[in-house]
Coordinates of C-alpha atoms and ligand atoms in Angstrom, one line a residue:
M1 CA -8.6 -13.5 -11.5
M2 CA -6.5 -15.8 -9.4
F3 CA -4.4 -13.1 -7.7
A4 CA -6.3 -9.9 -6.9
P5 CA -4.5 -6.6 -7.4
I6 CA -3.7 -4.4 -4.4
T7 CA -3.1 -0.7 -4.1
V8 CA -1.3 0.9 -1.2
Q9 CA -1.0 4.6 -0.5
L10 CA 2.4 5.7 0.8
Y11 CA 4.5 8.9 0.8
C12 CA 7.9 9.8 -0.6
D13 CA 9.3 12.9 1.1
N14 CA 5.7 13.9 2.1
Y15 CA 4.5 13.5 -1.5
P16 CA 1.8 10.9 -2.0
V17 CA 2.9 7.7 -3.8
K18 CA 0.5 5.1 -5.0
V19 CA 1.8 1.6 -5.2
H20 CA -0.1 -1.0 -7.2
L21 CA 0.9 -4.7 -7.2
I22 CA -0.9 -6.6 -10.0
S23 CA -0.5 -10.1 -11.2
T24 CA -0.5 -10.8 -15.0
G25 CA -2.0 -14.2 -14.7
A26 CA -0.4 -17.1 -13.0
V27 CA 2.5 -19.5 -13.6
A28 CA 3.4 -23.0 -12.4
V29 CA 6.9 -24.5 -12.8
K30 CA 8.4 -27.9 -11.9
T31 CA 8.9 -28.2 -8.2
K32 CA 12.6 -29.0 -8.8
F33 CA 12.9 -26.0 -11.0
R34 CA 11.6 -23.7 -8.2
E35 CA 14.0 -25.3 -5.8
N36 CA 17.0 -27.6 -6.2
R37 CA 20.0 -28.7 -4.2
H38 CA 22.1 -28.9 -7.3
Q39 CA 22.8 -26.4 -10.1
G40 CA 23.7 -26.7 -13.8
I41 CA 23.2 -29.9 -15.6
R42 CA 22.4 -32.0 -12.4
A43 CA 19.6 -29.5 -11.5
M44 CA 18.3 -29.5 -15.1
L45 CA 18.2 -33.3 -15.3
S46 CA 16.2 -33.5 -12.0
F47 CA 13.6 -30.9 -13.0
L48 CA 13.2 -32.2 -16.6
F49 CA 12.2 -35.5 -15.2
D50 CA 10.2 -34.1 -12.3
K51 CA 6.5 -34.9 -12.8
N52 CA 5.3 -32.4 -10.2
F53 CA 4.3 -28.8 -10.8
T54 CA 4.2 -26.2 -8.1
D55 CA 1.0 -24.4 -7.1
W56 CA 0.0 -21.5 -9.2
M57 CA 2.2 -18.5 -8.6
P58 CA 1.7 -14.8 -9.5
V59 CA 3.5 -13.0 -12.3
Y60 CA 3.7 -9.6 -10.5
V61 CA 4.1 -6.2 -12.1
L62 CA 4.7 -3.3 -9.8
I63 CA 3.2 0.1 -10.7
I64 CA 4.4 3.3 -8.9
E65 CA 2.5 6.5 -9.3
H66 CA 5.3 8.9 -8.2
R67 CA 5.4 12.6 -8.4
E68 CA 8.0 12.4 -11.1
G69 CA 5.9 10.1 -13.2
I70 CA 4.3 6.7 -13.4
F71 CA 6.9 3.9 -13.4
I72 CA 6.2 0.3 -14.2
F73 CA 8.5 -2.6 -13.2
D74 CA 8.3 -5.5 -15.6
A75 CA 5.6 -5.9 -18.2
G76 CA 4.3 -9.4 -17.2
E77 CA 2.7 -12.1 -19.2
I78 CA 0.0 -11.9 -22.0
T79 CA -2.7 -14.2 -23.3
A80 CA -0.6 -15.1 -26.4
V81 CA 1.3 -17.5 -24.2
N82 CA -1.8 -19.7 -24.2
D83 CA -1.2 -20.3 -27.9
K84 CA 0.4 -23.8 -28.3
D85 CA 2.7 -22.4 -31.0
Y86 CA 3.8 -19.3 -29.1
F87 CA 7.3 -20.6 -28.6
K88 CA 7.8 -22.2 -32.0
S89 CA 9.7 -19.3 -33.5
S90 CA 12.4 -19.8 -30.8
G91 CA 13.3 -23.1 -32.2
F92 CA 12.7 -26.8 -31.3
I93 CA 14.5 -26.9 -28.0
A94 CA 13.1 -23.7 -26.6
N95 CA 9.6 -24.7 -27.8
W96 CA 9.9 -28.1 -26.1
F97 CA 11.3 -26.6 -22.9
D98 CA 8.9 -23.8 -22.5
T99 CA 5.8 -25.8 -23.3
T100 CA 6.7 -28.8 -21.0
Q101 CA 8.4 -27.1 -18.0
F102 CA 5.9 -24.2 -17.4
K103 CA 2.2 -23.8 -17.2
F104 CA 0.4 -20.5 -17.6
S105 CA -3.0 -19.2 -16.9
I106 CA -3.9 -15.8 -18.0
T107 CA -7.0 -14.0 -19.3
K108 CA -7.2 -10.8 -21.3
E109 CA -8.3 -8.8 -18.3
E110 CA -5.2 -9.8 -16.4
E111 CA -2.8 -8.4 -19.0
L112 CA -0.9 -5.3 -17.9
I113 CA -2.5 -3.0 -20.5
E114 CA -6.0 -4.1 -19.3
Q115 CA -5.2 -3.7 -15.6
L116 CA -3.7 -0.2 -16.3
H117 CA -7.0 0.7 -18.0
H118 CA -8.9 -0.6 -15.0
L119 CA -6.7 1.7 -12.7
N120 CA -7.5 4.7 -14.9
I121 CA -3.9 5.0 -16.0
S122 CA -3.5 5.8 -19.7
K123 CA -0.4 4.4 -21.2
E124 CA 0.6 7.9 -22.5
K125 CA 1.1 8.8 -18.8
V126 CA 3.6 6.1 -18.2
A127 CA 7.1 7.6 -17.8
A128 CA 8.9 4.3 -18.3
I129 CA 8.7 0.6 -18.0
V130 CA 11.7 -0.9 -16.3
L131 CA 12.6 -4.5 -17.1
T132 CA 14.4 -6.3 -14.2
H133 CA 15.6 -9.0 -16.7
L134 CA 14.8 -10.3 -20.1
H135 CA 12.8 -13.5 -19.4
F136 CA 9.6 -13.7 -21.3
D137 CA 7.3 -13.7 -18.3
H138 CA 8.7 -10.2 -17.5
T139 CA 8.9 -8.8 -21.0
D140 CA 6.0 -10.2 -23.0
G141 CA 3.7 -7.4 -21.9
I142 CA 5.8 -4.8 -23.7
R143 CA 4.1 -5.5 -27.0
Y144 CA 1.4 -3.0 -26.2
F145 CA 3.9 -0.2 -25.3
G146 CA 5.6 0.7 -28.6
D147 CA 5.6 4.4 -27.8
T148 CA 6.7 4.0 -24.1
K149 CA 10.2 4.4 -22.9
I150 CA 11.5 1.0 -21.8
I151 CA 14.6 0.8 -19.6
V152 CA 16.9 -2.1 -19.1
N153 CA 20.3 -2.6 -17.5
K154 CA 22.8 -2.3 -20.3
D155 CA 24.8 -5.3 -19.1
E156 CA 21.6 -7.4 -19.0
W157 CA 20.9 -6.4 -22.6
E158 CA 24.4 -7.2 -23.7
R159 CA 24.7 -10.5 -22.0
P160 CA 21.2 -11.9 -21.4
F161 CA 20.7 -15.4 -20.0
G162 CA 17.8 -17.5 -21.3
D163 CA 16.0 -14.8 -23.1
L164 CA 13.9 -15.5 -26.2
P165 CA 14.6 -12.5 -28.5
K166 CA 12.3 -14.0 -31.2
L167 CA 9.4 -13.1 -28.9
Y168 CA 10.3 -9.4 -28.8
P169 CA 8.3 -7.0 -30.9
A170 CA 10.2 -5.9 -34.0
W171 CA 10.4 -2.3 -32.7
F172 CA 11.9 -3.3 -29.3
K173 CA 15.0 -1.3 -28.6
P174 CA 15.2 -0.5 -24.9
V175 CA 17.0 2.4 -23.4
Q176 CA 20.1 0.8 -21.9
V177 CA 21.3 2.4 -18.7
D178 CA 24.6 2.0 -17.0
F179 CA 24.6 0.8 -13.4
D180 CA 27.7 2.9 -12.7
Q181 CA 26.8 4.1 -9.2
Q182 CA 27.1 2.4 -5.8
Y183 CA 24.1 2.4 -3.6
D184 CA 24.4 1.4 0.0
V185 CA 25.5 -2.3 0.0
F186 CA 24.9 -2.7 -3.7
E187 CA 28.0 -2.3 -5.9
K188 CA 26.1 -1.5 -9.1
A189 CA 23.1 0.8 -9.1
Y190 CA 21.1 3.3 -11.2
C191 CA 19.0 6.0 -9.8
L192 CA 15.7 6.3 -11.6
T193 CA 14.3 9.4 -10.0
E194 CA 15.7 12.9 -9.5
S195 CA 14.6 12.7 -5.9
K196 CA 16.8 9.5 -5.5
D197 CA 14.0 7.5 -3.9
I198 CA 13.7 4.8 -6.6
I199 CA 16.9 3.0 -7.3
L200 CA 17.6 0.0 -9.6
V201 CA 20.2 -2.3 -8.0
E202 CA 22.0 -5.1 -9.7
T203 CA 21.2 -8.5 -8.1
P204 CA 22.9 -11.2 -10.2
G205 CA 22.4 -14.9 -10.0
H206 CA 19.1 -15.6 -11.8
T207 CA 20.6 -13.9 -14.9
Y208 CA 24.1 -12.4 -15.1
H209 CA 22.9 -8.8 -14.7
H210 CA 19.4 -9.2 -13.1
S211 CA 18.2 -6.1 -11.3
S212 CA 15.8 -5.4 -8.4
V213 CA 14.1 -2.2 -7.4
V214 CA 14.4 -0.2 -4.1
I215 CA 11.6 2.3 -3.4
K216 CA 12.3 4.4 -0.4
T217 CA 9.1 5.7 1.1
D218 CA 8.5 7.6 4.3
E219 CA 6.8 4.5 5.9
T220 CA 9.1 1.8 4.7
T221 CA 11.5 0.6 2.0
L222 CA 9.9 -1.6 -0.8
F223 CA 12.2 -4.1 -2.5
F224 CA 10.8 -5.5 -5.7
A225 CA 13.2 -8.5 -5.8
A226 CA 12.0 -9.8 -9.2
D227 CA 13.5 -13.3 -9.6
I228 CA 16.4 -13.5 -7.2
C229 CA 14.3 -16.2 -5.4
Y230 CA 10.8 -17.5 -5.7
S231 CA 9.7 -16.5 -2.3
Q232 CA 10.7 -14.8 0.9
Q233 CA 10.8 -18.2 2.5
Q234 CA 13.4 -19.4 0.0
L235 CA 15.6 -16.4 0.8
N236 CA 15.2 -17.0 4.6
E237 CA 16.0 -20.7 4.3
N238 CA 18.9 -19.9 2.0
K239 CA 17.7 -22.3 -0.8
F240 CA 18.0 -21.7 -4.5
P241 CA 16.0 -22.2 -7.7
G242 CA 17.3 -24.8 -10.1
N243 CA 18.0 -22.5 -13.0
N244 CA 20.5 -19.9 -11.6
T245 CA 23.5 -18.9 -13.6
D246 CA 25.7 -19.6 -10.6
N247 CA 24.7 -20.3 -7.0
R248 CA 27.8 -18.6 -5.6
V249 CA 26.8 -15.4 -7.3
A250 CA 23.2 -16.0 -6.1
Q251 CA 24.4 -16.6 -2.6
N252 CA 26.3 -13.3 -2.7
T253 CA 23.1 -11.5 -3.8
Y254 CA 21.2 -13.1 -0.9
N255 CA 23.8 -11.9 1.5
T256 CA 23.8 -8.4 0.1
V257 CA 20.0 -8.2 0.3
K258 CA 19.9 -9.5 3.8
K259 CA 22.5 -7.0 4.9
F260 CA 20.4 -4.2 3.3
A261 CA 17.3 -5.6 5.0
Q262 CA 19.0 -5.5 8.4
K263 CA 19.6 -1.8 8.0
N264 CA 16.2 -0.9 6.5
K265 CA 12.7 -1.9 7.1
L266 CA 12.2 -3.9 4.0
V267 CA 9.0 -5.1 2.4
F268 CA 10.3 -7.9 0.2
I269 CA 8.4 -8.6 -3.1
P270 CA 9.6 -11.3 -5.4
S271 CA 7.8 -11.6 -8.7
H272 CA 6.3 -15.0 -8.1
D273 CA 5.6 -14.9 -4.3
A274 CA 1.9 -15.0 -3.6
T275 CA 2.5 -14.0 0.0
A276 CA 4.1 -10.7 -1.0
R277 CA 0.6 -9.2 -1.5
E278 CA -0.2 -9.5 2.2
R279 CA 3.2 -8.1 3.3
L280 CA 2.7 -5.1 1.1
Q281 CA -0.8 -4.5 2.5
Q282 CA 0.4 -4.7 6.1
L283 CA 3.9 -3.3 5.4
F284 CA 5.4 -6.4 7.0
A285 CA 9.2 -6.1 7.0
L286 CA 11.7 -8.9 6.3
Y287 CA 13.4 -8.3 9.7
Ligands
ZN1 ZN1 9.9 -14.7 -13.7

């Protein structure tokens, strides 16, 4: 296993909360896909012809054992992605793109369903899986959860960006939730728990209606950023990935997150940032 799982014991309002950060295998992308000075077609041309891949990065899934239930954020990757024909059903271009621009490494034991088993969490006990956005490295793992409630931002579902619906299981029909609340500096939010300590916030840029997750614990605030950036360093340096919908929107999201971080002790956890594990373990805050 390239990225070892980690469990941290915290409290929400004096109730114990267990936080597990697991990686469902590893991914590498073109270096100019991870970071690019340009956007749109110029960025695309530069990463398509880029010969260099990044180091292996995690594909994190966050599992929260909360008193209101077990919540899972993103479903991660599965071994089927190793199949050379995995993307064929999505058409020639998607097949070419996804087999040449990304590399995956995942074993059966790294899949979400296997790691849940290892954590002694039966899938019947899972209250919901929340998808931050609809990219396949965040959704593929749902195929083992046909009887589990799966939640997605209604706007992300209605206007996805770069999803591959052909990869969805036939039964997939997520519960679409309205982000119709304001939360702190975030204009669009959805409160997941009655106790109002787990909040989904819209953080657009990577997709039109990408979301991140705020978990307020007694010790600190966890921020599962998903794909707003590839790393905390990228956020700090104010640099952008090469595949955003619009960097002005992404910039606005960076600004909002930084504003939120200045007010809160924030442990920042992007989906593909290997250094997030250490920050979670030590509860190192962004500021
Ligand atoms: Zn991703």
